[in-house]
mmCIF file of C-alpha atoms in Angstrom:
data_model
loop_
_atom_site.group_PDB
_atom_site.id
_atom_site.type_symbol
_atom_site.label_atom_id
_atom_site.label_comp_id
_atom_site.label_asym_id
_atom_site.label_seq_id
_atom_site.Cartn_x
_atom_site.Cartn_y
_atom_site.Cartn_z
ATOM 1 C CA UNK A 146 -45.490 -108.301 -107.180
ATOM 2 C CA UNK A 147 -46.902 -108.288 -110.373
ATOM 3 C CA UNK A 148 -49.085 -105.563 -111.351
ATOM 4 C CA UNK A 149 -52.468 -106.370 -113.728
ATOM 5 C CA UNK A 150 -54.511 -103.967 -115.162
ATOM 6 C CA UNK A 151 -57.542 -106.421 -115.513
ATOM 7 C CA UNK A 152 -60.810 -104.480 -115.492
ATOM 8 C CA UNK A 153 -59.048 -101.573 -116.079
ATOM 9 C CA UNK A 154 -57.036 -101.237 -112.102
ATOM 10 C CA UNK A 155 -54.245 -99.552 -114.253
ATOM 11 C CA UNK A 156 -56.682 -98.134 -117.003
ATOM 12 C CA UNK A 157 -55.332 -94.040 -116.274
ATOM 13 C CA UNK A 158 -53.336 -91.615 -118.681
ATOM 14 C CA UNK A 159 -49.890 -90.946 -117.714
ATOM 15 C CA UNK A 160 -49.599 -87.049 -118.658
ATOM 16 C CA UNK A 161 -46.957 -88.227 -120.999
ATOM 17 C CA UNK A 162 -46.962 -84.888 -122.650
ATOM 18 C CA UNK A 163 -47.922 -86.355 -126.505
ATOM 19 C CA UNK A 164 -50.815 -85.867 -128.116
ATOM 20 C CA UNK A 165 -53.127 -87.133 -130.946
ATOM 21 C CA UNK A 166 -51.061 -84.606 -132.710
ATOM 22 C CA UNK A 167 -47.410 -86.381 -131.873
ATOM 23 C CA UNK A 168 -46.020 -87.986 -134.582
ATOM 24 C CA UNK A 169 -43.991 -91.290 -134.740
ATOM 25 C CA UNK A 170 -40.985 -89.224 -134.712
ATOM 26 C CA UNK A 171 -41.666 -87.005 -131.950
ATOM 27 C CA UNK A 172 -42.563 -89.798 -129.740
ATOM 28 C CA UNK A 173 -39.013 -91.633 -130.204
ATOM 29 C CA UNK A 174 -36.920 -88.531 -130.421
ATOM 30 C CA UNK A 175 -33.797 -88.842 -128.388
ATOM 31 C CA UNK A 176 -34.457 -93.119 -128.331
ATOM 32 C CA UNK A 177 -31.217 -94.915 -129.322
ATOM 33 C CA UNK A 178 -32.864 -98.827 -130.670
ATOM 34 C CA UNK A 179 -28.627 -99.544 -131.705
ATOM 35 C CA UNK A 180 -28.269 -103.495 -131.121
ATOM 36 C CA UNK A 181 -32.021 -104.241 -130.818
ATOM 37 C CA UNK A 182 -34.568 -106.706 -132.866
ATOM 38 C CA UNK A 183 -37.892 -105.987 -133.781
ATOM 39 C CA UNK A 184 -40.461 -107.030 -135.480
ATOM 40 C CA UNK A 185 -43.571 -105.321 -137.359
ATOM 41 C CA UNK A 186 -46.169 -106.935 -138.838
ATOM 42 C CA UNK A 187 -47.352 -105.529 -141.637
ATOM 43 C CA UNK A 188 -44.646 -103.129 -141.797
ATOM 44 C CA UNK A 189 -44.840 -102.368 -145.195
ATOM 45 C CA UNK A 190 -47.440 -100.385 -145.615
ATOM 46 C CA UNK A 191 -49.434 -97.267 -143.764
ATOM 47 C CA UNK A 192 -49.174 -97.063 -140.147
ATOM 48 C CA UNK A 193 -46.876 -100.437 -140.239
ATOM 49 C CA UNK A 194 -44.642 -98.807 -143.019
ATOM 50 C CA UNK A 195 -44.188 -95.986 -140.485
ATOM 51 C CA UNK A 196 -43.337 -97.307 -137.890
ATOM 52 C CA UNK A 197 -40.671 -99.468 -139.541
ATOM 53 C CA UNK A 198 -39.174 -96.785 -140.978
ATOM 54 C CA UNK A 199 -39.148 -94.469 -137.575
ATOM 55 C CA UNK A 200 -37.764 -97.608 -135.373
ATOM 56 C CA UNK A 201 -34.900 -98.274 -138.206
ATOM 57 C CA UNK A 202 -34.060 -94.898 -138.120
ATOM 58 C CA UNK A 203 -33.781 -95.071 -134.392
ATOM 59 C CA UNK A 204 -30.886 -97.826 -135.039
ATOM 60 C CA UNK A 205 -33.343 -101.088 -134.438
ATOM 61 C CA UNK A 206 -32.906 -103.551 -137.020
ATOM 62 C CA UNK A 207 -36.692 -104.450 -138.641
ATOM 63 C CA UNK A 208 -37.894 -107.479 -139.864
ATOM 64 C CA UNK A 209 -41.227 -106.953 -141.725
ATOM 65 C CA UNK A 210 -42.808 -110.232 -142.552
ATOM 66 C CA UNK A 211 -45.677 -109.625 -145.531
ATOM 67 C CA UNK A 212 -47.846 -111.745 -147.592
ATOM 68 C CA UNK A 213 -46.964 -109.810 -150.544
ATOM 69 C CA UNK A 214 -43.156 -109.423 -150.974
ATOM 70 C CA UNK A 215 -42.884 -108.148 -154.396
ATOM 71 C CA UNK A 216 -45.072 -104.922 -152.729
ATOM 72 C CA UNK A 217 -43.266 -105.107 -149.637
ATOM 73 C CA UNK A 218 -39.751 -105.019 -151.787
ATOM 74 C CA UNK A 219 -41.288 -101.798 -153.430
ATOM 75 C CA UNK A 220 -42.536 -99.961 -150.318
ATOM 76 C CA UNK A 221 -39.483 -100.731 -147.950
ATOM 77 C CA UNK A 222 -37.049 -99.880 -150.695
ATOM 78 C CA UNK A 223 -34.143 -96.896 -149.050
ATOM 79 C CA UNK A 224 -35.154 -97.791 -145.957
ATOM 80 C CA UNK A 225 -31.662 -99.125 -143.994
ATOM 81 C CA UNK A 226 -31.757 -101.878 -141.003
ATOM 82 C CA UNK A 227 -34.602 -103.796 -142.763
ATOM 83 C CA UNK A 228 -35.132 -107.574 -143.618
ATOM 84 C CA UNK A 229 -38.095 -108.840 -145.534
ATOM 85 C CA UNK A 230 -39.878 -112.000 -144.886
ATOM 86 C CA UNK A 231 -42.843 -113.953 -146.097
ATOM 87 C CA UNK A 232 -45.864 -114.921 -143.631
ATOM 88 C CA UNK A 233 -49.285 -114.862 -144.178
ATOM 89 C CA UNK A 234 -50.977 -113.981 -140.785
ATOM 90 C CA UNK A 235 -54.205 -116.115 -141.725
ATOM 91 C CA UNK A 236 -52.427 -119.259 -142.774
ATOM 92 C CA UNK A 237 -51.250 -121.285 -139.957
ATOM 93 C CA UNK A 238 -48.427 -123.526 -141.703
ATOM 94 C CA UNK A 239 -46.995 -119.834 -142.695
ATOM 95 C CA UNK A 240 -46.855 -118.478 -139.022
ATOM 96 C CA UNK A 241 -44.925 -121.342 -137.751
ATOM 97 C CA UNK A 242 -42.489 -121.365 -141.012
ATOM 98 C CA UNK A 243 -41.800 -117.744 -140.270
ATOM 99 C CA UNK A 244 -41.104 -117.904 -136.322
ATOM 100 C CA UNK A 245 -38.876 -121.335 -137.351
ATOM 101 C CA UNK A 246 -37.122 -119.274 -139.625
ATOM 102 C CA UNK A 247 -36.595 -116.299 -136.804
ATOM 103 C CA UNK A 248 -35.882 -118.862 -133.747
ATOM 104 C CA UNK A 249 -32.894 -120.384 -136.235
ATOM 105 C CA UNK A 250 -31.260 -116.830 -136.068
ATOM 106 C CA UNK A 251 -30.511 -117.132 -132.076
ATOM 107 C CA UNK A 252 -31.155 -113.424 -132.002
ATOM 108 C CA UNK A 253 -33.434 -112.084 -129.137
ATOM 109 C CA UNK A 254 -36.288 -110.393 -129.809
ATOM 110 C CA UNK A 255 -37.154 -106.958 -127.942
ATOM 111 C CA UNK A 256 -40.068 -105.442 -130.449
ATOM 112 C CA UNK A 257 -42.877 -107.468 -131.585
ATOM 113 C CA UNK A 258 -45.186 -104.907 -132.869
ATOM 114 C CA UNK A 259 -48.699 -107.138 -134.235
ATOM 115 C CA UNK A 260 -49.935 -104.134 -136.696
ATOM 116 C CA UNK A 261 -51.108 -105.874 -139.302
ATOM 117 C CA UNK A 262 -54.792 -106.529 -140.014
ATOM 118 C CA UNK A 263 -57.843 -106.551 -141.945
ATOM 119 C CA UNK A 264 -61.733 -104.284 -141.972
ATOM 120 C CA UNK A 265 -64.946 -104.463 -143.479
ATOM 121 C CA UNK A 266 -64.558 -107.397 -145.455
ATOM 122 C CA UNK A 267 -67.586 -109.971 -146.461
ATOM 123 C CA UNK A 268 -67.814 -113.354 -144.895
ATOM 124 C CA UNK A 269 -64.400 -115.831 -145.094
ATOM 125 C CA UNK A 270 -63.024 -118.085 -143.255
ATOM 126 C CA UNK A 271 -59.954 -119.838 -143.292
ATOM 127 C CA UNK A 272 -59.084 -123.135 -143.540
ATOM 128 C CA UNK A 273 -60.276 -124.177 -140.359
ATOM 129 C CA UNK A 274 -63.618 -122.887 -140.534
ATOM 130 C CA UNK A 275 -62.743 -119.773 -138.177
ATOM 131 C CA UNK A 276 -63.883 -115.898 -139.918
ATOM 132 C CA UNK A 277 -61.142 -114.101 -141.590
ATOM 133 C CA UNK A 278 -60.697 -110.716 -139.189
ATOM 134 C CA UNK A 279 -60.984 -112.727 -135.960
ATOM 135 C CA UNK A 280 -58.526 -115.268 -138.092
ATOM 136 C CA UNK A 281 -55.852 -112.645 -138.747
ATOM 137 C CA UNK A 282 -56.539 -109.789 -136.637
ATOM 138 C CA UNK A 283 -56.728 -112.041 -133.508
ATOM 139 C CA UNK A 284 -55.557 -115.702 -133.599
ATOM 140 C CA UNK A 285 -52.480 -114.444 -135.707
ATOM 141 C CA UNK A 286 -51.428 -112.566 -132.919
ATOM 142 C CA UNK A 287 -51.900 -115.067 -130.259
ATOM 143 C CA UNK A 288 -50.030 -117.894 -132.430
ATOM 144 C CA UNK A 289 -47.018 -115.617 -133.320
ATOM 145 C CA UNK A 290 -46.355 -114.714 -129.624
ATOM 146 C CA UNK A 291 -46.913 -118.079 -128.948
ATOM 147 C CA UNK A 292 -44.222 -119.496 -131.587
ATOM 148 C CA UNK A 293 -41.738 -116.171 -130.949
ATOM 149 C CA UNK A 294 -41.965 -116.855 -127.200
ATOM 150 C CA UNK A 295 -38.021 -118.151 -126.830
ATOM 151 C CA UNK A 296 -37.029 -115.071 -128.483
ATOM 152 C CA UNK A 297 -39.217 -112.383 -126.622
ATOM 153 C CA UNK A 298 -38.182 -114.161 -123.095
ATOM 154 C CA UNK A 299 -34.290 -114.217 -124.170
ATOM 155 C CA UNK A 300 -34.474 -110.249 -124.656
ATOM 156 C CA UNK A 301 -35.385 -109.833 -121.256
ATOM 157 C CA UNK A 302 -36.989 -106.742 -121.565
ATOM 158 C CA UNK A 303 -38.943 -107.311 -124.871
ATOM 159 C CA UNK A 304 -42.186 -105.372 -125.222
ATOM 160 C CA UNK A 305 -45.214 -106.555 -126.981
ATOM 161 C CA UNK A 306 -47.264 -104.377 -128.953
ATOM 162 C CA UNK A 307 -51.208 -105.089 -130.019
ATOM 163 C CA UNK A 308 -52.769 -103.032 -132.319
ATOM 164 C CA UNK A 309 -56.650 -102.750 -131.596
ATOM 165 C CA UNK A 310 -58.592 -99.961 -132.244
ATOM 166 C CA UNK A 311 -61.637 -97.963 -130.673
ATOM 167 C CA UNK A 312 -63.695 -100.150 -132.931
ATOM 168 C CA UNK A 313 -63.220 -102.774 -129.828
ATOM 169 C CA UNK A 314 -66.410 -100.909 -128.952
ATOM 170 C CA UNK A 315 -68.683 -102.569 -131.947
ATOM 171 C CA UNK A 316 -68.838 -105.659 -130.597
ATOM 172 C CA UNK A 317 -67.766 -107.341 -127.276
ATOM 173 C CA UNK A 318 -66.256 -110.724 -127.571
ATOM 174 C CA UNK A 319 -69.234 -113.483 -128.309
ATOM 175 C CA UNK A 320 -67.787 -116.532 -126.998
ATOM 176 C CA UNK A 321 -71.252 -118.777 -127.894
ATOM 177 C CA UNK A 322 -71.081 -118.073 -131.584
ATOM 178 C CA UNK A 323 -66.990 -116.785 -132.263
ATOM 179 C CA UNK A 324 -67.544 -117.433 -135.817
ATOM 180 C CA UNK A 325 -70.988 -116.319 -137.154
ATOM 181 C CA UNK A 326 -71.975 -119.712 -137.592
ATOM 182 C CA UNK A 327 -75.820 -119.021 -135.690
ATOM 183 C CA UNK A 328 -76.124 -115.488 -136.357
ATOM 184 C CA UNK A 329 -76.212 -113.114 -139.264
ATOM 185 C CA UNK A 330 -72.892 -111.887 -140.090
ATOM 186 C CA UNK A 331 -72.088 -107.995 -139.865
ATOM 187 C CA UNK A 332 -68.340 -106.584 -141.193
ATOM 188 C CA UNK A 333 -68.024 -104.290 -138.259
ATOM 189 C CA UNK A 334 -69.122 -106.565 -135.848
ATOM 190 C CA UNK A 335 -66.574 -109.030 -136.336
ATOM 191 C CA UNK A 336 -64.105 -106.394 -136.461
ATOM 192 C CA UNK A 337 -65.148 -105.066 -133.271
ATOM 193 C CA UNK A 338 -64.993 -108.738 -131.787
ATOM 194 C CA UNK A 339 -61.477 -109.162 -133.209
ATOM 195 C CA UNK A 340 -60.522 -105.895 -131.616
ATOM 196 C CA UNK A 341 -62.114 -106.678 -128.282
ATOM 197 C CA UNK A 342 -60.488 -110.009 -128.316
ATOM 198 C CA UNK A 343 -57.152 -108.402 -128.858
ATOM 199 C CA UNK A 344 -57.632 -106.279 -125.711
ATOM 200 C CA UNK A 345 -58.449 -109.368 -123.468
ATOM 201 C CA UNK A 346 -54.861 -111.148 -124.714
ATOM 202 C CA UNK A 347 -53.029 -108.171 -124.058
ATOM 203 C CA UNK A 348 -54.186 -107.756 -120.375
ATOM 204 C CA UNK A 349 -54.125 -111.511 -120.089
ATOM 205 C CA UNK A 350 -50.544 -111.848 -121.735
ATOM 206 C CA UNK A 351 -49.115 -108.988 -119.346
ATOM 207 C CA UNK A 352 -49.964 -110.567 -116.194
ATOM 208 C CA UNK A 353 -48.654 -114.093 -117.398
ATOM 209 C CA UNK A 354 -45.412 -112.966 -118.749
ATOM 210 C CA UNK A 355 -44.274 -110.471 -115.916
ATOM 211 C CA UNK A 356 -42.071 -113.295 -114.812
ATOM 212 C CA UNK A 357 -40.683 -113.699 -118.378
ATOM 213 C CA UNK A 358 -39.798 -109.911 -118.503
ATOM 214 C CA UNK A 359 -42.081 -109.604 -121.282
ATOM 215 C CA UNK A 360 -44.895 -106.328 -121.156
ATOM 216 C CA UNK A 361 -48.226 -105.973 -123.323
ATOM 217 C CA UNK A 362 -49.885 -103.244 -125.153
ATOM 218 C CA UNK A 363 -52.585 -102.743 -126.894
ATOM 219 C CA UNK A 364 -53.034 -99.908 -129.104
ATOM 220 C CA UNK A 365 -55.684 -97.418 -131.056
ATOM 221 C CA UNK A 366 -54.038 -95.782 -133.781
ATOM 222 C CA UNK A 367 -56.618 -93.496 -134.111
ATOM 223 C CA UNK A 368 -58.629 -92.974 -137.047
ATOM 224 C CA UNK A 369 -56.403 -91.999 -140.166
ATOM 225 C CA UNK A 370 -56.515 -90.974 -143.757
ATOM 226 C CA UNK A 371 -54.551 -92.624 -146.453
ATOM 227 C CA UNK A 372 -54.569 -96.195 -145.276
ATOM 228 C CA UNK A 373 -55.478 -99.086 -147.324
ATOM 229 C CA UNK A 374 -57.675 -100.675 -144.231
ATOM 230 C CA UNK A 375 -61.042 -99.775 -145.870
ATOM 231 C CA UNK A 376 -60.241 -100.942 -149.315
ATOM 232 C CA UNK A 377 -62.719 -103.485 -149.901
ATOM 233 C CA UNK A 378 -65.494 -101.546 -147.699
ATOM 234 C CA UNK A 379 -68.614 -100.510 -150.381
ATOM 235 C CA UNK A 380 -68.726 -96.905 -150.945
ATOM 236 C CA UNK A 381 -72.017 -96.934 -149.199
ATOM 237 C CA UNK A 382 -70.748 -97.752 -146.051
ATOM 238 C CA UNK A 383 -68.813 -94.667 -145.606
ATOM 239 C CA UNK A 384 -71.721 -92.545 -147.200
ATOM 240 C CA UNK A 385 -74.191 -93.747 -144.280
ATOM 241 C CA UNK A 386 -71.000 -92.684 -141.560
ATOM 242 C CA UNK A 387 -71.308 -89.348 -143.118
ATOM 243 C CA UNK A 388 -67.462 -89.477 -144.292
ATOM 244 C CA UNK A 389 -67.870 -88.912 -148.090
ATOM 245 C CA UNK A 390 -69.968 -87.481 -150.451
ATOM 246 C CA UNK A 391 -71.844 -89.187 -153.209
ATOM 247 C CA UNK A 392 -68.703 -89.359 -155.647
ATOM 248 C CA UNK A 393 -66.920 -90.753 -152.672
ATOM 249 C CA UNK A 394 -64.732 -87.947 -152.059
ATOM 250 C CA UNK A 395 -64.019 -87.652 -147.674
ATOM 251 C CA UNK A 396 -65.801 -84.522 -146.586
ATOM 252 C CA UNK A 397 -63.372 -81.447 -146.093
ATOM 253 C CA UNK A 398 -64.725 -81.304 -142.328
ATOM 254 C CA UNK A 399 -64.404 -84.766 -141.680
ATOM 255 C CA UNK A 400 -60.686 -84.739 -143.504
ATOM 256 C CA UNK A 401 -59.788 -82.097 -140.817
ATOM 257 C CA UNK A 402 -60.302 -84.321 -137.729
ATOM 258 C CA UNK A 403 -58.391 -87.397 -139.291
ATOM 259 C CA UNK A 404 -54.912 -87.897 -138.195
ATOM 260 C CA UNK A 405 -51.773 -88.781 -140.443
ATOM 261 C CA UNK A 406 -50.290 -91.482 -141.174
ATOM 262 C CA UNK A 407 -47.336 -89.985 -139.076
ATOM 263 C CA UNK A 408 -49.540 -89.546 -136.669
ATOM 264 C CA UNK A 409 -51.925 -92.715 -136.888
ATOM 265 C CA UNK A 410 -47.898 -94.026 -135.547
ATOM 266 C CA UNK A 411 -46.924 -92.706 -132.797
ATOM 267 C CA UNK A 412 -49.095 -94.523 -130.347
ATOM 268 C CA UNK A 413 -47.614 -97.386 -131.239
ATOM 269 C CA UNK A 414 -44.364 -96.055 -131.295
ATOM 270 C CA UNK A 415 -44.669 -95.027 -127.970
ATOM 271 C CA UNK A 416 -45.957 -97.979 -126.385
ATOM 272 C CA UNK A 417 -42.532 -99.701 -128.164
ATOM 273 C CA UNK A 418 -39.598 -96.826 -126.440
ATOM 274 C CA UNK A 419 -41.455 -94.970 -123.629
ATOM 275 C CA UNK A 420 -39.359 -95.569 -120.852
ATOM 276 C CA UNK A 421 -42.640 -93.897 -118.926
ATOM 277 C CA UNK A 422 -43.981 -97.609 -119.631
ATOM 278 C CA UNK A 423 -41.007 -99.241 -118.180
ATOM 279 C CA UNK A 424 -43.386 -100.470 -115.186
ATOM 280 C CA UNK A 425 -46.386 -100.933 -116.835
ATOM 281 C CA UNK A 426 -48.062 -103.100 -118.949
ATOM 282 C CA UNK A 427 -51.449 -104.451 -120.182
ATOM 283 C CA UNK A 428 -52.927 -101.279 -120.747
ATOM 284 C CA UNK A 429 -54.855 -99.792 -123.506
ATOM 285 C CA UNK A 430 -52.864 -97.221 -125.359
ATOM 286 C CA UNK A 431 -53.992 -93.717 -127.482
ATOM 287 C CA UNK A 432 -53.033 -90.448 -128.266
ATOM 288 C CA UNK A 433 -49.369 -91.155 -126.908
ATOM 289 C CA UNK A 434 -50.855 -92.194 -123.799
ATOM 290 C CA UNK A 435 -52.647 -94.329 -121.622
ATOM 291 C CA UNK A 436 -56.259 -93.890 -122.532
ATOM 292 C CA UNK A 437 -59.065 -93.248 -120.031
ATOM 293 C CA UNK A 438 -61.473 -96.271 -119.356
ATOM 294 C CA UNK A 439 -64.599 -95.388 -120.831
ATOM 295 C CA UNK A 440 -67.599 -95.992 -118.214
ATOM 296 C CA UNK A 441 -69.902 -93.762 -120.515
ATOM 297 C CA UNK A 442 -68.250 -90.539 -119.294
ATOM 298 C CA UNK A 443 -67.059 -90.013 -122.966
ATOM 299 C CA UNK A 444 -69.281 -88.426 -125.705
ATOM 300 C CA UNK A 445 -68.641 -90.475 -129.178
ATOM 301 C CA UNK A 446 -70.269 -88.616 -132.226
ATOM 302 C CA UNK A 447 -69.968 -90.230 -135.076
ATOM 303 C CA UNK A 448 -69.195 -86.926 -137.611
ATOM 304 C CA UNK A 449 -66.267 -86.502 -134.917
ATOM 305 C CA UNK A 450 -63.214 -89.070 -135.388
ATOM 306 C CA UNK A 451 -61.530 -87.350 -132.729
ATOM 307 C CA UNK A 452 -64.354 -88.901 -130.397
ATOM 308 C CA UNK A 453 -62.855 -92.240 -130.775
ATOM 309 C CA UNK A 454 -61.255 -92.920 -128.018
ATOM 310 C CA UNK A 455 -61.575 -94.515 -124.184
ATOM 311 C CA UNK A 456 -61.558 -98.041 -123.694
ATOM 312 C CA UNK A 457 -64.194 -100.698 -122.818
ATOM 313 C CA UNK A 458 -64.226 -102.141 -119.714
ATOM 314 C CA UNK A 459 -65.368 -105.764 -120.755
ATOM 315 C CA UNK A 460 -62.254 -105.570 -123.132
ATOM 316 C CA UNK A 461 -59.638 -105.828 -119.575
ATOM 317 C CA UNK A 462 -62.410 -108.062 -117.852
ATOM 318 C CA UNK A 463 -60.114 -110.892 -116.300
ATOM 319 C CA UNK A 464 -62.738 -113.909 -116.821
ATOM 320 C CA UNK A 465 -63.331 -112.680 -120.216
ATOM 321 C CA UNK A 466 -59.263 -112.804 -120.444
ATOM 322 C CA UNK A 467 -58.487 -115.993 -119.124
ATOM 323 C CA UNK A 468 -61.487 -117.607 -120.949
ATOM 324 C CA UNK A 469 -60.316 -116.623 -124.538
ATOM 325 C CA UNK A 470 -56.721 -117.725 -123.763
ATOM 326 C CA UNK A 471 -58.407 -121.192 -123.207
ATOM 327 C CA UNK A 472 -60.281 -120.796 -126.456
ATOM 328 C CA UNK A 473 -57.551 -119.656 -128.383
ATOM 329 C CA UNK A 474 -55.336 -122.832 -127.130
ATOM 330 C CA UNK A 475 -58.330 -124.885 -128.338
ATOM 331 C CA UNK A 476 -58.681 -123.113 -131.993
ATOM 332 C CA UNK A 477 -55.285 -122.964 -133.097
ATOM 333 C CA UNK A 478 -53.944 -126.008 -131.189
ATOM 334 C CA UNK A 479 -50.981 -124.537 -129.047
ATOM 335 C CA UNK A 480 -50.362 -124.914 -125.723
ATOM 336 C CA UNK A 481 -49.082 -121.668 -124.269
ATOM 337 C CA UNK A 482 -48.265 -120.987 -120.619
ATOM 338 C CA UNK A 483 -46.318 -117.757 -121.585
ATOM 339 C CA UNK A 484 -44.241 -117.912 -118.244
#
């Protein structure tokens, strides 16, 4: 029987005994990854560089693909069990060289963790016309699965691993105008769609690929210092959350509630070795846990990032799901039963 967790049926935290205060490494400890294949987006820097280096440690051998190698090279350097490669999540032609290039090794894959991605940038688009967050944030992860598919199904086991983020709740998924073509264009509202769209494949990819062995998750990291996620946001933006000060220094108070990078992690982490997750799949992950579905029960205050947190409903809603799987066949042009 397979078991969904479309508008939210699942949607309920396990008691899993982590917190927002876990840490990648506390969340794997006693985990043995010997003999296993993963894969991490992004892996070379912040939260992705973390987790790389906690699920090498952990014996898995880690293949970070990155658009910049020569920073990769530099980042990833000491750590053991790792293999650089080159893909660029919002060129096409580069997704499909890089899962070639993986497909050729034979090797299973158990781990694909899709961490990388991209906030508050200005209006792009890539090469076929579709804006740059939903681009790489989205349609990157859809098209990798898609191309890695023979590997994740010959693990038979593998675990997928979305990373979203409570900004899903900016902006439900506009399926008349995707890619601000009739509307005025707004950073975080593209993020937010990008986000929310990443929801609706995870719940949607979980109940397709039960057959396959294959389980979804999608993740919020939480909201961290020290990342490089916000570096082309304008200083103003963070001065009208109330995060910095005029010199653009973070605020001691609001410093306080942000987590680590070690701990901006272990969700993730989690979602990748908890054998409490053995059975379950599609759900919306935080905290080390299964986050509560957010029906306006939760109070979100804005000078609080600890707030951020509960999940959408219309990000699990199963017509929303199955309708952006169709979409996403039609934009990037692959057919993908995921069975």
């Amino acid at each position: 029987m397979r078991q969904v967790n479309f508008q939210g049926a699942r949607q309920q935290p396990l008691g899993s005994g982590f917190n927002a205060a876990s840490t990648a490494t506390d969340v794997i400890h006693g985990v043995d990854l010997t003999g296993r294949i993963a894969i991490v987006t992004g892996g070379n820097a912040g939260i992705g560089l973390e987790t790389t280096r906690v699920l090498a440690a952990a014996g898995a051998t880690v293949i970070v693909p990155a658009r910049d190698t020569a920073k990769a090279k530099r980042n990833l350097h000491g750590i053991a069990n790792v293999e650089l490669e080159t893909m660029n999540l919002v060129d096409p032609a580069s997704i499909d060289a890089f899962a070639e290039r993986f497909l050729a090794s034979g090797r299973p894959l158990h781990l694909l963790i899709n961490n990388a991605g991209i906030m508050w940038v200005p209006l792009r688009r890539d090469p076929r016309g579709i804006e740059s967050q939903l681009a790489t944030n989205y349609l990157g992860q859809f098209q990798l699965v898609a191309r890695l598919w023979p590997a994740l199904k010959q693990a038979q086991g593998a675990r997928v691993i979305n990373v979203s983020s409570f900004g899903h709740q900016m902006a439900p998924f506009n399926f008349e105008d995707p890619n601000f073509q009739h509307r005025e264009y707004h950073t975080l509202e593209g993020y937010g769609q990008s986000k929310t769209a990443s929801n609706l494949f995870t719940v949607a990819l979980n109940q397709r690929a039960q057959a396959a062995h294959v389980r979804a998750y999608a993740v919020h990291p939480g909201s961290i210092n020290g990342t490089e996620l916000g570096r082309e946001a304008p200083l103003e933006l963070f001065q009208q959350m109330g995060f910095c000060d005029a010199q653009g220094t973070i605020l001691p108070e609001v410093a306080a509630k942000l987590k680590t990078i070690a701990q901006g992690a272990a969700t993730t982490v989690w979602c990748a070795t908890s054998p409490l997750l053995d059975s379950l799949g599609g759900v919306y992950c935080e905290d080390g846990d299964v986050a509560e579905l957010d029906e306006g029960q939760i109070e979100h205050r804005p000078d609080d990032p600890s707030t951020a947190r509960g999940v959408q409903p219309y990000s699990l809603d199963e017509s929303s799901a199955q309708r952006l799987w169709t979409l996403s066949e039609q934009l990037t042009g692959i057919a993908f039963a995921a069975n």
